Amino acid sequence: MKNILKTIAITLLIATTSCDTEYLDPNSTLEPDVVNNTDNLVRLINGVQQRWSTERTGLIYTSTHISGLNTDELRLLNPGNLGENEILLGGDDVSGSNELLINMWTNALLTRKEATTVIDAADDVSESTSVSGSLKAYGLFYRALAHGTLIQYFESIPLEIVENAEFIERSAVLENVISDLNEAKNYIDAGLDASITADIFTSVDIENSINALLARFNLMAGNYDAAITAANNVDLSVKSTWEYDASIPNPLAFWFGSQNVTQAKDLTFGLPTELLPDEDDERIPFYITAEDLEAEIPNYQVVGFWSDNTDEIPVYLPGEISLIKAEAYARNNDLANAVAELNTVLTKTSTTDIFGLGANLPEYDGTMEQSAILDEIYRNRRVELYLTGLSLEDSRRFDRPGATETDAERNRDYYPYPNSERDNNTNTPANPSS
């Protein structure tokens, strides 16, 4: 990673200028010398990436654990981890004081604030439209990622960076996310400036990541044709990852490796009996192992992208892109194309996937009915996209039994708003009932 000490210094400056006596304040003002030149804005972008992808407080850890404990992807090893234990219990055991929810909310809104700072300052630090456009593209990407992630866990969120901001409902948030991504795409299509990209962490392929997020969030918004178009623009031969090293470790690998917080629950991937993975699915051993799989109660362990502290975590997976197209076609009742995309995932092998993730299964042989095809797509999303933080959103979108239903497949539908927001924003809505 480049310029690590400078990036950390900028991030620390942001943190210290963004807090009050209780919480980091996502509405506070950055020091002027943070935003007065291009170099500092580049360092701020790198700091945003680190805020998002590192530490137990970052969004990679919190989104994976909130969704993973909610939807039975993970088990808790030590209930003394109170935040994780509350998420595992679900229901009324989760309150606005939950540590994971506060960390997710605070760091997503700080990501949003810092990204917006880059966007707003870009025109002032350079007369070059190429330079300012490049800065804006990165800022818009991270702002969209922050809003799009939060709205998967909360019924509504604030979009404005003001005191007592109004909360905006889900469909409008997704519309805003998609607008930011489309604007970022326009800047990228105009050409990124090498003077900017040379000093930004290169593991995140910004062009393909923006197209992948456009596909992801258009699918969530029900814009199926737009989701297909965006997915077709993703180059599946290019990796886009969150990168780590010995000094800044993969946060999931680090905490799984501690054997004191969470681990893989079992080989079901949180799926019900009628949708269990095929025993021959080669994605199972890619993601989960045990020293003795034949033991009465195997000690299942997460592997995949989280076995070593320096493992990179994908921003998106090629399989997600194919499954987005499969689902979009299926919901448009274009079942032939839906099955064709589904088969791409089912028959993919470890040698044909850039991350070595392949099911290596036969093609779909079920009935050509929309409901059956959607069930198969859901099964494959839960296996292919294990621990990507998408399982809660998927469970709701595929109308699986919710928190208050018989045979519930999730323990909450949405989460209470963190006290860090409620204590500082009089417009915070009532908490959801489930």
Tab-separated table of C-alpha atoms in Angstrom:
chain	number	residue	atom	x	y	z
A	1	MET	CA	0.000	0.000	0.000
A	2	LYS	CA	1.283	3.438	-0.940
A	3	ASN	CA	1.764	6.503	1.232
A	4	ILE	CA	0.472	4.602	4.224
A	5	LEU	CA	1.796	6.947	6.898
A	6	LYS	CA	0.489	10.034	5.128
A	7	THR	CA	-2.886	8.401	4.653
A	8	ILE	CA	-3.082	7.420	8.307
A	9	ALA	CA	-2.120	10.954	9.326
A	10	ILE	CA	-4.901	12.447	7.207
A	11	THR	CA	-7.368	9.892	8.550
A	12	LEU	CA	-6.400	10.693	12.139
A	13	LEU	CA	-6.775	14.397	11.460
A	14	ILE	CA	-10.246	13.755	10.093
A	15	ALA	CA	-11.153	11.649	13.107
A	16	THR	CA	-9.998	14.219	15.614
A	17	THR	CA	-11.781	17.058	13.852
A	18	SER	CA	-14.973	15.003	13.524
A	19	CYS	CA	-15.913	14.121	17.090
A	20	ASP	CA	-17.768	15.473	20.047
A	21	THR	CA	-17.835	14.219	23.627
A	22	GLU	CA	-19.741	11.053	22.753
A	23	TYR	CA	-19.659	10.128	19.079
A	24	LEU	CA	-17.767	10.868	15.904
A	25	ASP	CA	-19.892	13.519	14.217
A	26	PRO	CA	-20.547	12.869	10.517
A	27	ASN	CA	-21.802	16.445	10.097
A	28	SER	CA	-18.744	18.301	11.400
A	29	THR	CA	-16.449	20.385	9.190
A	30	LEU	CA	-13.027	19.223	8.068
A	31	GLU	CA	-9.992	21.410	8.714
A	32	PRO	CA	-9.365	23.698	5.694
A	33	ASP	CA	-5.849	22.393	5.081
A	34	VAL	CA	-7.232	18.879	4.568
A	35	VAL	CA	-8.997	19.967	1.383
A	36	ASN	CA	-6.840	22.733	-0.038
A	37	ASN	CA	-4.822	20.701	-2.557
A	38	THR	CA	-5.026	17.671	-4.802
A	39	ASP	CA	-2.521	15.599	-2.825
A	40	ASN	CA	-4.582	15.868	0.345
A	41	LEU	CA	-7.777	14.911	-1.477
A	42	VAL	CA	-6.029	11.833	-2.877
A	43	ARG	CA	-4.895	10.924	0.638
A	44	LEU	CA	-8.437	11.477	1.834
A	45	ILE	CA	-9.709	9.008	-0.792
A	46	ASN	CA	-7.150	6.468	0.425
A	47	GLY	CA	-8.268	7.139	3.984
A	48	VAL	CA	-11.882	6.537	2.972
A	49	GLN	CA	-10.902	3.183	1.497
A	50	GLN	CA	-9.110	2.216	4.703
A	51	ARG	CA	-12.031	3.348	6.865
A	52	TRP	CA	-14.349	1.162	4.818
A	53	SER	CA	-12.307	-1.980	4.504
A	54	THR	CA	-10.187	-2.316	7.652
A	55	GLU	CA	-10.558	-2.830	11.392
A	56	ARG	CA	-13.396	-4.334	13.405
A	57	THR	CA	-15.219	-0.998	13.170
A	58	GLY	CA	-15.171	-0.876	9.360
A	59	LEU	CA	-17.972	-1.790	6.996
A	60	ILE	CA	-16.386	-5.008	5.761
A	61	TYR	CA	-16.439	-6.449	9.283
A	62	THR	CA	-19.767	-5.003	10.418
A	63	SER	CA	-21.802	-5.799	7.296
A	64	THR	CA	-20.434	-9.344	7.122
A	65	HIS	CA	-21.154	-10.027	10.782
A	66	ILE	CA	-24.562	-8.388	11.003
A	67	SER	CA	-25.869	-10.208	7.940
A	68	GLY	CA	-23.934	-13.403	8.677
A	69	LEU	CA	-25.194	-13.789	12.248
A	70	ASN	CA	-28.730	-12.773	11.250
A	71	THR	CA	-29.059	-15.307	8.410
A	72	ASP	CA	-27.169	-18.259	9.935
A	73	GLU	CA	-23.964	-18.001	7.927
A	74	LEU	CA	-21.934	-17.647	11.128
A	75	ARG	CA	-21.880	-19.019	14.684
A	76	LEU	CA	-20.707	-17.128	17.739
A	77	LEU	CA	-17.805	-18.652	19.652
A	78	ASN	CA	-17.829	-16.337	22.651
A	79	PRO	CA	-21.052	-14.650	23.843
A	80	GLY	CA	-18.858	-12.222	25.747
A	81	ASN	CA	-18.697	-10.369	22.428
A	82	LEU	CA	-21.880	-8.534	23.380
A	83	GLY	CA	-22.506	-6.743	20.091
A	84	GLU	CA	-22.226	-9.917	18.039
A	85	ASN	CA	-24.275	-11.853	20.617
A	86	GLU	CA	-27.172	-9.391	20.369
A	87	ILE	CA	-27.121	-9.637	16.567
A	88	LEU	CA	-27.173	-13.442	16.833
A	89	LEU	CA	-30.160	-13.381	19.202
A	90	GLY	CA	-31.993	-10.879	17.004
A	91	GLY	CA	-35.487	-9.589	17.686
A	92	ASP	CA	-35.870	-7.326	20.711
A	93	ASP	CA	-32.403	-8.275	21.951
A	94	VAL	CA	-30.978	-5.778	19.457
A	95	SER	CA	-31.178	-2.122	20.491
A	96	GLY	CA	-29.795	1.201	19.363
A	97	SER	CA	-26.857	0.746	21.716
A	98	ASN	CA	-25.530	-2.235	19.748
A	99	GLU	CA	-21.832	-1.791	19.054
A	100	LEU	CA	-21.903	-3.242	15.534
A	101	LEU	CA	-24.820	-1.060	14.465
A	102	ILE	CA	-23.160	2.067	15.874
A	103	ASN	CA	-19.887	1.217	14.134
A	104	MET	CA	-21.619	0.505	10.829
A	105	TRP	CA	-23.715	3.676	10.943
A	106	THR	CA	-20.948	5.994	12.127
A	107	ASN	CA	-18.309	4.778	9.690
A	108	ALA	CA	-20.699	4.706	6.740
A	109	LEU	CA	-21.732	8.304	7.415
A	110	LEU	CA	-18.122	9.370	7.938
A	111	THR	CA	-17.278	7.662	4.644
A	112	ARG	CA	-20.132	9.616	3.076
A	113	LYS	CA	-18.903	12.887	4.605
A	114	GLU	CA	-15.316	12.407	3.483
A	115	ALA	CA	-16.395	11.316	0.004
A	116	THR	CA	-18.627	14.383	-0.268
A	117	THR	CA	-15.713	16.549	0.851
A	118	VAL	CA	-13.698	15.229	-2.096
A	119	ILE	CA	-16.593	15.836	-4.497
A	120	ASP	CA	-17.206	19.389	-3.289
A	121	ALA	CA	-13.536	20.395	-3.218
A	122	ALA	CA	-12.501	18.826	-6.534
A	123	ASP	CA	-13.210	21.874	-8.701
A	124	ASP	CA	-11.347	24.201	-6.327
A	125	VAL	CA	-8.033	22.343	-6.211
A	126	SER	CA	-7.403	22.073	-9.956
A	127	GLU	CA	-8.341	23.855	-13.159
A	128	SER	CA	-8.029	20.553	-15.012
A	129	THR	CA	-11.404	18.946	-15.666
A	130	SER	CA	-9.626	15.605	-15.940
A	131	VAL	CA	-8.182	15.957	-12.436
A	132	SER	CA	-11.398	17.231	-10.855
A	133	GLY	CA	-13.477	14.615	-12.679
A	134	SER	CA	-11.204	11.826	-11.472
A	135	LEU	CA	-11.466	13.005	-7.875
A	136	LYS	CA	-15.235	13.234	-8.168
A	137	ALA	CA	-15.486	9.726	-9.630
A	138	TYR	CA	-13.828	8.216	-6.561
A	139	GLY	CA	-15.850	10.369	-4.172
A	140	LEU	CA	-19.135	9.451	-5.854
A	141	PHE	CA	-18.229	5.752	-5.800
A	142	TYR	CA	-17.644	5.728	-2.046
A	143	ARG	CA	-20.668	7.882	-1.272
A	144	ALA	CA	-22.885	5.533	-3.269
A	145	LEU	CA	-21.330	2.522	-1.553
A	146	ALA	CA	-22.015	4.045	1.871
A	147	HIS	CA	-25.660	4.891	1.172
A	148	GLY	CA	-26.308	1.648	-0.705
A	149	THR	CA	-24.893	-0.462	2.103
A	150	LEU	CA	-26.748	1.293	4.929
A	151	ILE	CA	-30.139	1.000	3.218
A	152	GLN	CA	-29.776	-2.793	3.255
A	153	TYR	CA	-29.906	-2.732	7.069
A	154	PHE	CA	-32.149	0.236	7.924
A	155	GLU	CA	-35.592	1.188	6.621
A	156	SER	CA	-34.510	4.755	5.875
A	157	ILE	CA	-31.387	6.890	6.174
A	158	PRO	CA	-30.460	10.594	5.974
A	159	LEU	CA	-28.902	11.726	2.696
A	160	GLU	CA	-28.049	15.312	3.592
A	161	ILE	CA	-25.039	16.239	5.708
A	162	VAL	CA	-26.823	18.663	8.018
A	163	GLU	CA	-27.944	18.700	11.617
A	164	ASN	CA	-31.297	16.977	12.173
A	165	ALA	CA	-31.300	15.652	8.627
A	166	GLU	CA	-34.541	14.194	7.332
A	167	PHE	CA	-34.644	10.432	6.844
A	168	ILE	CA	-35.270	9.267	3.275
A	169	GLU	CA	-37.134	6.061	2.417
A	170	ARG	CA	-35.543	3.140	0.620
A	171	SER	CA	-36.609	3.698	-2.998
A	172	ALA	CA	-35.418	7.318	-2.973
A	173	VAL	CA	-32.104	6.292	-1.394
A	174	LEU	CA	-31.522	3.693	-4.097
A	175	GLU	CA	-32.387	6.286	-6.736
A	176	ASN	CA	-29.789	8.609	-5.206
A	177	VAL	CA	-27.196	5.826	-5.107
A	178	ILE	CA	-27.761	5.006	-8.756
A	179	SER	CA	-27.566	8.692	-9.702
A	180	ASP	CA	-24.185	9.039	-7.958
A	181	LEU	CA	-22.867	5.936	-9.706
A	182	ASN	CA	-24.058	7.118	-13.112
A	183	GLU	CA	-22.377	10.475	-12.542
A	184	ALA	CA	-19.173	8.696	-11.526
A	185	LYS	CA	-19.391	6.554	-14.655
A	186	ASN	CA	-19.642	9.683	-16.801
A	187	TYR	CA	-16.419	11.040	-15.287
A	188	ILE	CA	-14.681	7.722	-15.872
A	189	ASP	CA	-15.892	7.545	-19.467
A	190	ALA	CA	-14.329	10.984	-19.970
A	191	GLY	CA	-10.994	9.547	-18.834
A	192	LEU	CA	-9.240	9.254	-15.486
A	193	ASP	CA	-6.189	11.428	-14.907
A	194	ALA	CA	-2.981	9.468	-14.321
A	195	SER	CA	-1.768	12.045	-11.808
A	196	ILE	CA	-4.695	11.028	-9.579
A	197	THR	CA	-4.838	7.276	-10.157
A	198	ALA	CA	-1.067	6.892	-9.655
A	199	ASP	CA	-1.367	7.681	-5.942
A	200	ILE	CA	-4.666	5.944	-5.141
A	201	PHE	CA	-4.690	2.358	-3.907
A	202	THR	CA	-4.916	0.380	-7.134
A	203	SER	CA	-6.530	-2.844	-5.933
A	204	VAL	CA	-10.022	-1.390	-6.413
A	205	ASP	CA	-10.720	-1.273	-10.142
A	206	ILE	CA	-12.928	1.796	-10.104
A	207	GLU	CA	-14.479	1.408	-13.575
A	208	ASN	CA	-15.587	-2.185	-13.170
A	209	SER	CA	-16.595	-1.621	-9.550
A	210	ILE	CA	-18.919	1.226	-10.525
A	211	ASN	CA	-20.555	-0.937	-13.192
A	212	ALA	CA	-20.877	-3.794	-10.681
A	213	LEU	CA	-22.534	-1.516	-8.120
A	214	LEU	CA	-24.843	-0.121	-10.798
A	215	ALA	CA	-25.906	-3.694	-11.532
A	216	ARG	CA	-26.291	-4.521	-7.823
A	217	PHE	CA	-28.318	-1.486	-6.815
A	218	ASN	CA	-30.461	-1.354	-9.956
A	219	LEU	CA	-31.435	-4.953	-9.176
A	220	MET	CA	-32.368	-3.965	-5.614
A	221	ALA	CA	-34.393	-1.053	-6.993
A	222	GLY	CA	-36.280	-3.284	-9.442
A	223	ASN	CA	-34.689	-1.658	-12.508
A	224	TYR	CA	-34.066	-4.974	-14.201
A	225	ASP	CA	-33.128	-3.792	-17.695
A	226	ALA	CA	-30.671	-1.273	-16.237
A	227	ALA	CA	-29.208	-3.992	-14.011
A	228	ILE	CA	-28.589	-6.222	-17.030
A	229	THR	CA	-27.015	-3.372	-19.001
A	230	ALA	CA	-24.669	-2.483	-16.147
A	231	ALA	CA	-23.765	-6.124	-15.538
A	232	ASN	CA	-22.867	-6.535	-19.201
A	233	ASN	CA	-20.388	-3.662	-18.805
A	234	VAL	CA	-18.396	-5.478	-16.099
A	235	ASP	CA	-15.217	-7.157	-17.322
A	236	LEU	CA	-15.273	-10.470	-15.463
A	237	SER	CA	-11.592	-11.079	-16.189
A	238	VAL	CA	-10.543	-8.111	-14.018
A	239	LYS	CA	-10.162	-8.332	-10.236
A	240	SER	CA	-11.311	-5.546	-7.933
A	241	THR	CA	-10.382	-6.102	-4.306
A	242	TRP	CA	-9.806	-4.624	-0.878
A	243	GLU	CA	-6.077	-5.123	-0.331
A	244	TYR	CA	-4.253	-5.845	2.942
A	245	ASP	CA	-0.745	-6.346	4.271
A	246	ALA	CA	0.970	-7.311	7.518
A	247	SER	CA	0.454	-3.879	9.084
A	248	ILE	CA	-3.158	-3.488	7.943
A	249	PRO	CA	-4.625	-7.017	8.025
A	250	ASN	CA	-7.750	-8.434	6.463
A	251	PRO	CA	-10.191	-7.752	9.341
A	252	LEU	CA	-12.240	-10.896	8.789
A	253	ALA	CA	-9.208	-13.170	8.550
A	254	PHE	CA	-7.772	-11.552	11.674
A	255	TRP	CA	-10.878	-12.053	13.807
A	256	PHE	CA	-11.777	-15.482	12.414
A	257	GLY	CA	-8.184	-16.441	13.182
A	258	SER	CA	-8.546	-15.300	16.781
A	259	GLN	CA	-10.989	-18.183	17.395
A	260	ASN	CA	-12.721	-15.909	19.900
A	261	VAL	CA	-15.523	-14.223	17.973
A	262	THR	CA	-17.203	-16.050	15.084
A	263	GLN	CA	-16.707	-18.927	12.687
A	264	ALA	CA	-18.603	-20.758	9.956
A	265	LYS	CA	-21.793	-22.247	11.379
A	266	ASP	CA	-22.091	-25.330	9.172
A	267	LEU	CA	-22.246	-26.409	5.520
A	268	THR	CA	-25.812	-25.198	4.895
A	269	PHE	CA	-24.874	-21.560	4.127
A	270	GLY	CA	-27.968	-20.588	6.107
A	271	LEU	CA	-30.282	-22.292	3.614
A	272	PRO	CA	-33.425	-24.271	4.549
A	273	THR	CA	-33.679	-28.011	3.970
A	274	GLU	CA	-35.381	-27.731	0.575
A	275	LEU	CA	-32.632	-25.460	-0.779
A	276	LEU	CA	-29.497	-27.052	0.679
A	277	PRO	CA	-26.392	-26.922	-1.537
A	278	ASP	CA	-25.557	-29.900	-3.723
A	279	GLU	CA	-23.070	-32.124	-1.881
A	280	ASP	CA	-20.819	-32.023	-4.958
A	281	ASP	CA	-20.754	-28.224	-5.061
A	282	GLU	CA	-17.063	-27.294	-5.087
A	283	ARG	CA	-17.812	-23.888	-3.599
A	284	ILE	CA	-18.476	-25.586	-0.253
A	285	PRO	CA	-14.827	-26.576	0.411
A	286	PHE	CA	-13.675	-23.271	-1.099
A	287	TYR	CA	-15.460	-21.396	1.677
A	288	ILE	CA	-15.719	-23.808	4.639
A	289	THR	CA	-13.601	-26.612	6.029
A	290	ALA	CA	-13.091	-28.612	9.235
A	291	GLU	CA	-10.241	-30.682	10.595
A	292	ASP	CA	-12.607	-33.670	10.720
A	293	LEU	CA	-15.677	-33.277	8.531
A	294	GLU	CA	-16.908	-36.688	9.705
A	295	ALA	CA	-16.894	-35.736	13.392
A	296	GLU	CA	-20.211	-35.782	15.237
A	297	ILE	CA	-20.031	-31.992	15.549
A	298	PRO	CA	-17.345	-30.727	13.145
A	299	ASN	CA	-15.500	-27.565	14.113
A	300	TYR	CA	-16.273	-25.691	10.916
A	301	GLN	CA	-13.826	-22.998	9.873
A	302	VAL	CA	-14.061	-20.192	7.337
A	303	VAL	CA	-11.448	-20.287	4.562
A	304	GLY	CA	-11.998	-18.683	1.139
A	305	PHE	CA	-10.925	-15.042	1.183
A	306	TRP	CA	-10.326	-15.018	4.930
A	307	SER	CA	-7.680	-17.607	5.822
A	308	ASP	CA	-4.687	-15.278	5.918
A	309	ASN	CA	-4.298	-11.710	7.159
A	310	THR	CA	-3.001	-10.637	3.742
A	311	ASP	CA	-5.824	-12.199	1.703
A	312	GLU	CA	-7.608	-9.744	-0.583
A	313	ILE	CA	-11.408	-9.471	-0.313
A	314	PRO	CA	-13.317	-8.993	-3.587
A	315	VAL	CA	-15.322	-5.789	-3.996
A	316	TYR	CA	-17.688	-7.961	-6.053
A	317	LEU	CA	-17.500	-11.471	-7.469
A	318	PRO	CA	-17.892	-12.475	-11.128
A	319	GLY	CA	-20.587	-14.897	-9.992
A	320	GLU	CA	-22.592	-12.035	-8.505
A	321	ILE	CA	-22.673	-10.324	-11.886
A	322	SER	CA	-23.976	-13.449	-13.639
A	323	LEU	CA	-26.546	-14.033	-10.892
A	324	ILE	CA	-27.717	-10.407	-11.144
A	325	LYS	CA	-28.425	-10.994	-14.818
A	326	ALA	CA	-30.097	-14.332	-14.085
A	327	GLU	CA	-32.395	-12.761	-11.497
A	328	ALA	CA	-33.185	-9.708	-13.608
A	329	TYR	CA	-34.094	-11.887	-16.588
A	330	ALA	CA	-36.185	-14.156	-14.364
A	331	ARG	CA	-38.105	-11.258	-12.828
A	332	ASN	CA	-38.725	-9.966	-16.357
A	333	ASN	CA	-40.043	-13.480	-17.129
A	334	ASP	CA	-37.310	-14.043	-19.721
A	335	LEU	CA	-36.720	-17.524	-18.391
A	336	ALA	CA	-34.476	-18.848	-21.161
A	337	ASN	CA	-31.910	-16.103	-20.627
A	338	ALA	CA	-32.294	-16.449	-16.855
A	339	VAL	CA	-31.347	-20.124	-17.028
A	340	ALA	CA	-28.473	-19.393	-19.405
A	341	GLU	CA	-26.945	-16.986	-16.871
A	342	LEU	CA	-27.676	-19.368	-14.000
A	343	ASN	CA	-25.872	-22.130	-15.881
A	344	THR	CA	-22.832	-19.874	-16.213
A	345	VAL	CA	-22.557	-19.967	-12.422
A	346	LEU	CA	-23.474	-23.624	-11.963
A	347	THR	CA	-20.918	-24.889	-14.492
A	348	LYS	CA	-18.143	-22.415	-13.639
A	349	THR	CA	-14.968	-24.120	-12.437
A	350	SER	CA	-12.070	-22.989	-10.298
A	351	THR	CA	-9.916	-22.675	-13.418
A	352	THR	CA	-12.343	-20.388	-15.256
A	353	ASP	CA	-13.042	-17.993	-12.369
A	354	ILE	CA	-10.466	-15.280	-11.611
A	355	PHE	CA	-10.770	-15.984	-7.876
A	356	GLY	CA	-10.745	-19.770	-8.250
A	357	LEU	CA	-14.374	-20.036	-7.113
A	358	GLY	CA	-16.419	-22.552	-9.073
A	359	ALA	CA	-19.375	-24.849	-8.378
A	360	ASN	CA	-18.481	-27.295	-11.184
A	361	LEU	CA	-22.045	-28.624	-11.246
A	362	PRO	CA	-24.341	-29.749	-14.081
A	363	GLU	CA	-26.655	-27.263	-15.747
A	364	TYR	CA	-30.061	-26.452	-14.278
A	365	ASP	CA	-32.553	-29.263	-14.949
A	366	GLY	CA	-35.549	-28.002	-12.972
A	367	THR	CA	-38.881	-26.812	-14.281
A	368	MET	CA	-39.038	-23.756	-16.538
A	369	GLU	CA	-41.207	-21.850	-14.084
A	370	GLN	CA	-40.320	-18.445	-12.716
A	371	SER	CA	-40.671	-19.437	-9.057
A	372	ALA	CA	-38.490	-22.538	-9.434
A	373	ILE	CA	-35.792	-20.634	-11.298
A	374	LEU	CA	-35.796	-17.840	-8.715
A	375	ASP	CA	-35.427	-20.433	-5.939
A	376	GLU	CA	-32.369	-21.838	-7.708
A	377	ILE	CA	-30.931	-18.358	-8.171
A	378	TYR	CA	-31.433	-17.659	-4.467
A	379	ARG	CA	-29.721	-20.924	-3.511
A	380	ASN	CA	-26.747	-19.999	-5.665
A	381	ARG	CA	-26.557	-16.445	-4.378
A	382	ARG	CA	-26.342	-17.722	-0.800
A	383	VAL	CA	-23.510	-20.121	-1.688
A	384	GLU	CA	-21.600	-18.066	-4.277
A	385	LEU	CA	-21.832	-14.838	-2.255
A	386	TYR	CA	-21.127	-16.315	1.180
A	387	LEU	CA	-20.100	-13.667	3.738
A	388	THR	CA	-20.332	-10.773	1.281
A	389	GLY	CA	-22.852	-8.931	3.466
A	390	LEU	CA	-25.668	-9.431	0.932
A	391	SER	CA	-27.546	-12.292	2.607
A	392	LEU	CA	-30.034	-10.172	4.592
A	393	GLU	CA	-30.972	-8.106	1.545
A	394	ASP	CA	-31.302	-11.288	-0.519
A	395	SER	CA	-33.481	-12.973	2.101
A	396	ARG	CA	-35.949	-10.079	2.020
A	397	ARG	CA	-35.900	-9.621	-1.760
A	398	PHE	CA	-36.633	-13.293	-2.402
A	399	ASP	CA	-39.458	-13.119	0.144
A	400	ARG	CA	-38.039	-15.782	2.429
A	401	PRO	CA	-39.808	-16.220	5.813
A	402	GLY	CA	-39.116	-13.115	7.892
A	403	ALA	CA	-38.327	-12.559	11.531
A	404	THR	CA	-41.920	-12.831	12.795
A	405	GLU	CA	-42.984	-15.730	10.550
A	406	THR	CA	-43.046	-19.468	11.110
A	407	ASP	CA	-39.765	-21.134	10.105
A	408	ALA	CA	-38.062	-17.727	9.990
A	409	GLU	CA	-34.850	-17.624	7.956
A	410	ARG	CA	-33.660	-14.335	9.452
A	411	ASN	CA	-33.915	-13.012	12.998
A	412	ARG	CA	-34.591	-9.386	12.046
A	413	ASP	CA	-35.883	-7.722	8.893
A	414	TYR	CA	-34.371	-4.283	9.594
A	415	TYR	CA	-32.419	-2.837	12.498
A	416	PRO	CA	-33.098	-0.159	15.127
A	417	TYR	CA	-31.420	3.178	14.534
A	418	PRO	CA	-28.197	3.600	16.511
A	419	ASN	CA	-28.250	5.825	19.578
A	420	SER	CA	-25.370	7.750	18.027
A	421	GLU	CA	-27.947	9.093	15.546
A	422	ARG	CA	-31.024	9.237	17.751
A	423	ASP	CA	-29.220	11.223	20.457
A	424	ASN	CA	-28.135	13.835	17.906
A	425	ASN	CA	-30.991	13.942	15.372
A	426	THR	CA	-34.555	14.749	16.421
A	427	ASN	CA	-35.826	13.457	13.068
A	428	THR	CA	-34.728	9.878	13.745
A	429	PRO	CA	-37.773	7.645	13.059
A	430	ALA	CA	-39.271	5.070	15.381
A	431	ASN	CA	-37.442	1.763	15.308
A	432	PRO	CA	-38.860	-1.026	13.131
A	433	SER	CA	-40.832	-3.688	14.964
A	434	SER	CA	-38.836	-6.552	13.444
